[in-house]
DNA sequence: ATTATTCCCTAGTTTATTACTAGGGATTTA
DNA sequence: TAAATCCCTAGTAATAAACTAGGGAATAAT
């Protein structure tokens, strides 16, 4: 029952872009350093996020990445779905499943995984990047 | 974001044992046939479940497996934890984590996965094998 | 113009895991 | 004693994860 690092790293990157959200693009190198991630690897992840329309890129010197929408309008679910594929603990509970499982319609254990999927989706879709930034601020307050 | 087949197959087997729960043990061969699983593979899974105390085994002819407790007292969470390890979308949100992540205490994305973990746990712990049997019966009723 | 910066793309690599298969031994009932 | 059954270990093929490496294309600053 595991996530890959893709979702985790990708979310960290998006969170970083949200924390520093402005009109100026942020170079990936900066993000990678701040979040301590491999830049080359992160490149691959953010490419997927760009193709999905969650970030915009600006090429050339002084270039970088910016969120395509304000942090309030991007949820963790959006990010995770791009990087990890559809949320589905098992293939056959994916919304996109076109399968050949002969027990499809009366598989009881399948119903269990469908419930799990729904609860994961609910959580991920209920948290925006802005929520994460807010939480970070609160934690910072408590420290002082 | 995937489960392995272990959890799925193992749950199917436990569900099968629950459906046919009585004083007599059920040979694994029967379970494997009914649930269409590889017997050899299932052996490995049920060995883990036995060591965890969820099923009892009876050796020799007329032997087989029986649930160690009535279906009401075994949850899906019990089964899944044995086969998939602790419920944790990421290592560092496992209860058992003894780690070296330097951002441990202020990693915001980690908090997200902790929420996911809790919601998965809630779902899995709220469903017993008996619940699954009941659901199967209801579906069967609707069909008639 | 040129150089430095940055995004962009693809291919290769290492390691681990998954999902088995295979086969033999131990135990018990008929 | 034979058949049924659990029990255990080792091997294996395929896949995916998590990168590394390196070069090309676009743009801004000089």
XYZ file of C-alpha atoms (C1' of nucleotides) in Angstrom:
348
model
C 0.000 0.000 0.000
C 2.409 2.568 -1.175
C 2.752 5.763 -3.035
C 5.815 6.196 -5.182
C 8.186 9.052 -4.581
C 6.822 10.700 -7.693
C 3.705 11.889 -5.959
C 5.646 12.975 -2.909
C 8.392 14.822 -4.771
C 5.965 16.344 -7.221
C 3.800 17.616 -4.425
C 6.804 19.099 -2.670
C 7.712 20.940 -5.830
C 4.216 22.256 -6.347
C 4.038 23.292 -2.725
C 7.304 25.164 -3.163
C 5.929 26.974 -6.201
C 2.842 27.837 -4.182
C 4.882 29.205 -1.284
C 6.734 31.502 -3.673
C 3.827 32.238 -5.948
C 4.117 35.580 -7.761
C 4.400 36.912 -11.283
C 7.964 35.750 -11.666
C 8.850 32.239 -12.691
C 11.027 30.173 -10.396
C 13.855 28.129 -11.859
C 13.638 24.446 -11.166
C 17.135 24.464 -9.780
C 15.945 26.652 -6.944
C 13.011 24.409 -6.209
C 15.220 21.332 -6.289
C 17.683 22.874 -3.870
C 15.072 24.122 -1.454
C 13.261 20.810 -1.411
C 16.431 18.762 -1.667
C 15.433 16.839 -4.732
C 17.406 15.756 -7.765
C 16.965 18.431 -10.398
C 17.130 16.040 -13.318
C 14.538 13.790 -11.831
C 12.290 16.662 -10.886
C 12.452 17.854 -14.460
C 10.724 14.700 -15.532
C 8.023 15.104 -12.974
C 7.321 18.727 -13.710
C 7.171 17.971 -17.426
C 4.131 15.837 -16.693
C 2.611 18.587 -14.573
C 3.174 21.078 -17.349
C 1.550 18.851 -19.938
C -1.395 18.482 -17.602
C -1.715 22.269 -17.431
C -0.926 22.690 -13.758
C 2.208 24.768 -14.288
C 3.448 27.123 -17.002
C 7.068 27.319 -18.055
C 9.188 30.262 -19.187
C 12.306 29.365 -21.108
C 15.646 31.071 -21.135
C 17.590 32.981 -18.554
C 15.391 34.346 -15.753
C 12.941 31.665 -16.748
C 11.435 28.917 -14.688
C 8.034 27.636 -13.658
C 4.882 29.240 -12.300
C 1.654 27.678 -11.173
C -0.885 27.913 -13.959
C -3.578 28.795 -11.441
C -3.558 30.348 -7.976
C -2.751 27.913 -5.145
C -6.362 27.938 -4.011
C -7.425 26.346 -7.259
C -4.973 23.460 -7.330
C -5.616 20.480 -5.108
C -3.303 17.740 -3.983
C -5.572 15.369 -5.881
C -4.844 17.214 -9.117
C -1.129 16.802 -8.613
C -1.205 13.206 -7.472
C -3.446 12.050 -10.300
C -1.030 13.444 -12.852
C 2.012 11.801 -11.319
C 0.624 8.558 -9.995
C -2.151 7.910 -12.416
C -5.788 7.486 -11.435
C -6.350 6.930 -7.764
C -7.066 3.239 -7.496
C -5.628 0.789 -5.034
C -6.375 -1.855 -7.657
C -6.700 -1.555 -11.406
C -10.257 -2.758 -11.461
C -11.485 0.044 -9.231
C -10.187 2.766 -11.482
C -12.834 4.856 -13.162
C -11.132 4.142 -16.434
C -11.096 0.380 -16.074
C -12.027 -1.565 -19.160
C -11.289 -4.997 -17.930
C -11.781 -8.640 -18.263
C -12.235 -9.684 -14.668
C -15.044 -12.214 -14.850
C -16.098 -11.494 -11.300
C -16.351 -7.796 -11.947
C -19.970 -7.312 -11.020
C -20.114 -9.353 -7.877
C -16.618 -9.171 -6.471
C -17.087 -8.226 -2.844
C -13.477 -7.466 -2.128
C -13.523 -5.110 -5.074
C -16.206 -3.124 -3.275
C -13.876 -2.713 -0.343
C -11.181 -1.194 -2.529
C -13.717 1.087 -4.129
C -14.519 2.464 -0.687
C -10.841 2.959 -0.002
C -10.433 4.750 -3.297
C -13.291 7.104 -2.529
C -11.931 8.010 0.851
C -8.483 8.698 -0.554
C -9.977 10.848 -3.279
C -12.002 12.790 -0.749
C -8.945 13.616 1.305
C -6.731 14.544 -1.630
C -9.379 16.653 -3.299
C -10.137 18.507 -0.097
C -6.623 19.876 0.332
C -5.381 22.716 -1.860
C -1.855 24.012 -2.192
C -3.075 27.139 -0.408
C -4.169 24.973 2.516
C -0.677 23.565 2.721
C 0.846 27.035 2.754
C -1.537 28.074 5.490
C -0.598 25.049 7.555
C 3.081 25.845 7.143
C 2.486 29.354 8.435
C 0.598 28.067 11.444
C 3.364 25.657 12.318
C 5.843 28.474 11.991
C 3.792 30.611 14.373
C 3.737 27.887 16.987
C 7.498 27.641 16.914
C 8.033 31.199 17.966
C -1.005 4.587 -5.638
C -1.429 0.889 -5.729
C -2.069 -2.118 -3.645
C -0.275 -5.292 -4.582
C -2.254 -8.386 -5.438
C -1.236 -9.821 -2.097
C -3.769 -7.792 -0.201
C -6.439 -8.445 -2.775
C -5.850 -12.192 -3.033
C -5.411 -12.577 0.684
C -8.643 -10.767 1.361
C -10.448 -12.937 -1.153
C -9.166 -16.025 0.619
C -10.177 -14.741 4.042
C -13.562 -13.760 2.700
C -13.965 -17.254 1.306
C -13.113 -18.755 4.688
C -15.637 -16.417 6.275
C -18.373 -17.387 3.839
C -17.840 -21.050 4.680
C -17.064 -20.553 8.331
C -17.872 -23.595 10.503
C -16.081 -26.088 12.713
C -14.500 -27.855 9.775
C -11.318 -26.670 8.168
C -11.343 -25.865 4.471
C -8.484 -27.059 2.295
C -6.605 -24.331 0.542
C -7.111 -26.068 -2.755
C -10.832 -25.454 -2.461
C -10.345 -21.811 -1.625
C -7.943 -21.375 -4.518
C -10.377 -22.954 -6.945
C -13.382 -20.990 -5.770
C -11.505 -17.698 -5.848
C -9.513 -18.620 -8.938
C -6.118 -18.059 -7.398
C -2.863 -19.958 -7.714
C -2.731 -22.464 -4.873
C 1.030 -22.282 -4.458
C 0.987 -18.538 -4.281
C -1.938 -18.477 -1.911
C -0.024 -20.822 0.355
C 2.566 -18.165 0.875
C -0.012 -15.555 1.669
C -1.944 -17.684 4.104
C 1.281 -18.658 5.852
C 1.669 -15.013 6.815
C -1.924 -14.842 7.975
C -1.421 -17.938 10.084
C 1.710 -16.556 11.693
C -0.228 -13.418 12.491
C -2.865 -15.494 14.243
C -5.746 -14.733 11.898
C -6.258 -18.322 10.734
C -5.600 -21.729 12.250
C -4.399 -24.675 10.235
C -5.177 -28.358 10.519
C -2.699 -30.658 8.870
C -3.258 -33.964 7.185
C -6.139 -35.362 5.180
C -9.434 -33.568 5.878
C -7.309 -30.715 7.078
C -7.263 -27.135 5.927
C -7.712 -23.675 7.328
C -10.237 -22.038 9.631
C -10.536 -18.456 10.751
C -9.007 -18.122 14.183
C -11.852 -15.834 15.233
C -15.438 -15.390 14.043
C -15.834 -13.201 10.936
C -17.232 -10.354 13.016
C -13.946 -10.043 14.825
C -11.633 -9.883 11.840
C -11.419 -6.661 9.895
C -10.108 -5.988 6.442
C -7.494 -3.821 8.100
C -6.190 -6.815 10.046
C -5.733 -8.785 6.842
C -4.243 -5.997 4.797
C -1.718 -4.986 7.450
C -0.374 -8.525 7.566
C 0.017 -8.846 3.829
C 0.933 -5.347 2.785
C 2.741 -4.162 5.855
C 1.739 -1.104 7.836
C -0.710 1.169 6.112
C 1.401 4.053 4.952
C 1.375 5.693 1.548
C 4.947 6.719 2.367
C 7.474 5.157 4.686
C 7.794 8.227 6.843
C 4.115 8.230 7.791
C 4.213 4.705 9.110
C 3.717 4.409 12.856
C 6.863 2.347 12.950
C 9.059 4.831 11.148
C 12.493 5.333 12.603
C 13.949 7.513 9.975
C 16.489 10.003 9.002
C 14.445 12.494 7.032
C 15.810 15.833 8.178
C 12.565 17.584 7.410
C 10.550 15.175 9.482
C 9.029 17.609 11.888
C 8.040 20.331 9.516
C 7.360 18.524 6.278
C 3.997 19.766 5.120
C 3.499 17.230 2.387
C 4.120 14.543 4.945
C 1.094 15.810 6.831
C -0.982 15.274 3.745
C 0.008 11.621 3.536
C -0.669 11.168 7.211
C -4.245 12.301 6.589
C -4.511 9.866 3.715
C -3.197 7.080 5.890
C -5.744 7.809 8.582
C -8.625 7.797 6.190
C -7.527 4.496 4.664
C -7.134 2.976 8.110
C -10.580 4.160 9.102
C -12.172 2.509 6.107
C -10.287 -0.754 6.398
C -10.824 -1.055 10.126
C -14.523 -0.359 9.792
C -15.215 -3.347 7.544
C -15.252 -6.861 8.988
C -15.322 -10.113 7.085
C -18.858 -10.525 8.377
C -19.784 -7.222 6.738
C -18.488 -8.549 3.448
C -20.560 -11.711 3.779
C -23.640 -9.647 4.541
C -23.036 -7.496 1.496
C -22.683 -10.588 -0.664
C -26.034 -11.844 0.571
C -27.716 -8.543 -0.154
C -26.383 -8.474 -3.665
C -27.591 -12.000 -4.136
C -31.078 -10.984 -2.962
C -31.244 -8.123 -5.419
C -30.473 -10.438 -8.284
C -33.521 -12.603 -7.724
C 26.670 38.440 -31.334
C 27.785 35.811 -27.733
C 27.347 33.710 -23.492
C 24.918 32.078 -19.661
C 20.768 30.460 -18.178
C 17.102 27.857 -18.323
C 13.674 24.672 -20.158
C 13.141 20.347 -22.912
C 13.736 15.530 -24.345
C 15.429 10.853 -24.630
C 18.049 6.953 -23.452
C 20.350 4.140 -20.296
C 21.151 1.985 -15.519
C 20.641 -0.020 -11.161
C 17.953 -1.968 -7.762
C 14.033 -3.853 -5.816
C 9.671 -5.870 -6.013
C 5.948 -8.616 -7.754
C 3.871 -12.590 -8.753
C 4.621 -16.368 -9.381
C 6.444 -21.682 -10.281
C 8.627 -25.790 -8.612
C 9.538 -29.216 -5.718
C 10.310 -31.548 -1.688
C 9.348 -32.598 3.364
C 6.183 -33.249 7.528
C 1.819 -34.630 9.404
C -2.463 -36.815 9.799
C -6.641 -39.420 8.366
C -8.789 -43.286 6.032
C 0.382 -47.605 3.876
C -1.467 -44.309 0.750
C -3.631 -40.131 0.017
C -4.472 -35.658 1.384
C -3.049 -31.804 3.175
C -0.117 -28.296 5.360
C 4.684 -26.395 5.388
C 8.989 -24.368 3.677
C 12.539 -22.695 0.618
C 14.656 -21.430 -3.547
C 14.552 -19.810 -8.030
C 12.833 -16.754 -11.867
C 10.858 -13.644 -15.293
C 8.910 -9.395 -15.880
C 8.122 -4.954 -14.453
C 8.631 -0.637 -12.249
C 11.072 2.866 -9.458
C 14.287 6.190 -9.065
C 17.326 7.904 -10.762
C 21.847 9.664 -13.943
C 23.657 11.545 -18.126
C 23.957 14.317 -21.778
C 22.696 17.016 -25.463
C 19.464 20.331 -27.922
C 16.480 24.643 -28.114
C 14.996 29.142 -26.540
C 15.702 33.425 -24.376
C 17.749 37.265 -21.606
C 21.679 39.892 -20.324
C 26.053 41.604 -21.806
